[in-house]
Structure formats: structure tokens, C-alpha cells
C-alpha positions in Angstrom: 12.8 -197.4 -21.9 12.2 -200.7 -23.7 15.2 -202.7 -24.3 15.3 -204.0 -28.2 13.4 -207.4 -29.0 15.2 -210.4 -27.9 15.6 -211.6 -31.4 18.9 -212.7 -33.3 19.5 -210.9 -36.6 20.4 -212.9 -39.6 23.1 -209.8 -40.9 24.2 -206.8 -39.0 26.0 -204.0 -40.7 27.8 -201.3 -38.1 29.5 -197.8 -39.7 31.7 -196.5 -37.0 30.8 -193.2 -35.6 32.3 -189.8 -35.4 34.1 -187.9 -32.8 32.4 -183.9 -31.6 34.7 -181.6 -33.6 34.6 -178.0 -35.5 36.4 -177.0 -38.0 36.9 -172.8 -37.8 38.9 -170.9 -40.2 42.3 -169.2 -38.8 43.6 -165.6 -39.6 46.5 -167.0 -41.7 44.6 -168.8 -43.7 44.7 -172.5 -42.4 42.1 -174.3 -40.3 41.9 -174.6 -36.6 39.7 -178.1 -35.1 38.1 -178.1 -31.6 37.4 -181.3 -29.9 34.3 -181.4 -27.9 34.4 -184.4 -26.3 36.5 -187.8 -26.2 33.5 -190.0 -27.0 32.3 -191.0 -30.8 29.0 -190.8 -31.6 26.2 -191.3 -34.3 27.4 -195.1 -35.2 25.1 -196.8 -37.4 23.8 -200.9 -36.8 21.5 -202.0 -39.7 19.9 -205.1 -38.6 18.5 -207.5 -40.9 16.3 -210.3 -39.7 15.2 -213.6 -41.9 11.8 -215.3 -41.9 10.7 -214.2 -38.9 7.9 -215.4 -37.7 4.4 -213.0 -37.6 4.5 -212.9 -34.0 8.2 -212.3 -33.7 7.6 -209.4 -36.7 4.9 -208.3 -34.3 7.9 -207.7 -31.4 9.6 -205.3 -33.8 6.7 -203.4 -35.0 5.1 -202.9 -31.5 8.8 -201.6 -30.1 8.9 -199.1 -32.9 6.2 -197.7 -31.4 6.6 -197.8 -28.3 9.6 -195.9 -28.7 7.8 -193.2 -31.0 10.0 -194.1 -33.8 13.1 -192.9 -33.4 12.3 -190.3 -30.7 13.0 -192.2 -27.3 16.5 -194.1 -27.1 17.0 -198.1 -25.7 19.2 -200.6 -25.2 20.0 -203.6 -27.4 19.5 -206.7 -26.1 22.1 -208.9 -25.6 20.8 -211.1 -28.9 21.3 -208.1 -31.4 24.8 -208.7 -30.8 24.8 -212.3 -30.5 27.7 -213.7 -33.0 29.6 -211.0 -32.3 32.5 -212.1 -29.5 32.6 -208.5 -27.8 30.3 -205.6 -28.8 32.4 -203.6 -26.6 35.2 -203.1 -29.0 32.5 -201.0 -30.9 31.0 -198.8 -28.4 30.4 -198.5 -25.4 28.3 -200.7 -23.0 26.7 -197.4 -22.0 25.7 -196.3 -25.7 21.9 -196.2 -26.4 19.9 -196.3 -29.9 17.1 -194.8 -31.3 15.2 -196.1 -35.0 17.2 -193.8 -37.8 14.0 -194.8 -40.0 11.4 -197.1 -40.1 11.5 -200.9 -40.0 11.3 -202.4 -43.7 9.2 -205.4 -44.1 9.0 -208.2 -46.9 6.2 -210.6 -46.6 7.2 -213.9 -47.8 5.0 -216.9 -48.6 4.0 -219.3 -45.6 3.8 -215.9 -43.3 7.0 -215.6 -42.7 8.7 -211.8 -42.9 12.2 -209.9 -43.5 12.8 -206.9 -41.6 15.4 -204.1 -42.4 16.1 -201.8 -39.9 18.6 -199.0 -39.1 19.8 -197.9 -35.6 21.7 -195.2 -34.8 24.0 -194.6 -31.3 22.8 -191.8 -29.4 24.7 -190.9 -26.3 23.7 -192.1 -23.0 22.7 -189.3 -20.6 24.0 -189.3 -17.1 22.7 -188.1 -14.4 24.1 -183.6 -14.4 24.3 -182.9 -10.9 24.7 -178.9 -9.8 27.6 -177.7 -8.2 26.7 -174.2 -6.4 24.1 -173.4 -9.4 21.5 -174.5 -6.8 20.6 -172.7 -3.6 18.0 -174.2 -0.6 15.1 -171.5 0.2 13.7 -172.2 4.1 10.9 -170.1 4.8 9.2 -170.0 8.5 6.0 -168.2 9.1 5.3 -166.7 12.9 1.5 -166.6 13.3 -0.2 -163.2 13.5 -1.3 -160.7 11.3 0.3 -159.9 7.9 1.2 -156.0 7.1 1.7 -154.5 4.2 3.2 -151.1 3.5 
């Protein structure tokens, strides 16, 4: 798991997430809502960065891959957030992202190059450990001959 490019975006644009609920229909006509967890999820960070240089264009393009697009989750580095006095007051320090799409580049004149791109919060996964689900198997074999029947 790569953490995101050190790199310090010129705009950042966050969308709060939601919070796991359903929505069911009840016999008497109104609706019923389950909550499935205490935790928000799905917030969205765009991140815009200004004439970057190639090689620092180069840092975003190569983590895009090397997180498959948006298929393996990261942390942000502490830069993404840099301007912002606490990131904690909008998720978690936990919280991990993936890519929601790819980057979007504009090549300026002079080499330089703006990049659009849009996060989204996935949940961290913590370790499940198994309570009773899991049984130990010891086996000893005597020496002689095996019999079948």
C-alpha cells in the first residue's frame, strides 16, 4: 500500500460522506431505517494540482498505477491535507482512499501540467479475529502399519 504523492494541491474539494442505512417499507404504510454502522463512508476529496512539474506529474501517474486505479486503497500523505488545520474533523485518521476515476491532465506550455483527480474514502479494514469459529486439529501418527477396513 503506497501512501499518496507527497505533493501539495493547489484546490481541494471534499463532499461529506454517508452513514450505512436501509430504508424498508412498514405494514402501516410508513418507512422503517436501519443503521448499520456508526461510521460515514464514501466521502469524496477532488484534488487539483497547478503546474506541476513533469516529474512531479510523473509521481501521480505512476501511483495510479500502482494502485490498479481505483482497486487497492492508500493513505494521503500528510501534504494532501496541508492548508487544512485538522483533517480529522472530516474523517477519520484511520480512513483510506482509492482513485474514483482517472487522473485528468492539461499540458501547459513550458512542460508544466494540471491534474484533476477524484478520491473517494473507503473504510479501513481491521484486523477480524475469530471467536470459537476456529478449532486447532493435532494429529500424531504411531509408526506401524496402516489398516484399512
Amino acid at each position: 500500500m503506497a501512501t499518496f504523492p507527497a505533493l501539495e494541491p493547489a484546490t481541494r474539494r471534499y463532499s461529506m460522506g454517508i452513514f450505512p442505512t436501509t430504508e424498508e417499507r412498514g405494514f402501516g404504510g410508513g418507512s422503517i431505517r436501519f443503521r448499520h454502522g456508526t461510521t460515514a463512508y464514501s466521502h469524496n476529496l477532488e484534488l487539483g494540482f497547478a503546474a506541476l512539474t513533469q516529474a512531479q506529474a510523473k509521481l501521480l501517474r505512476d501511483h495510479y498505477r500502482e494502485q490498479q486505479g481505483g482497486y487497492i486503497a492508500f493513505p494521503l500523505s500528510t501534504e494532501a491535507w496541508a492548508g487544512h488545520t485538522s483533517f480529522t474533523d472530516l474523517v477519520p485518521t484511520s480512513t483510506h482512499w482509492r482513485y474514483a476515476s482517472q487522473p485528468q491532465e492539461e499540458h501547459l506550455t513550458g512542460g508544466y501540467v494540471n491534474v484533476q483527480l477524484t478520491l473517494i474514502s473507503v473504510p479501513a479494514v481491521v484486523a477480524a479475529t475469530s471467536f470459537g469459529l476456529a478449532s486447532t486439529v493435532t494429529i500424531t501418527l504411531a509408526g506401524g502399519a496402516a489398516s484399512g477396513s
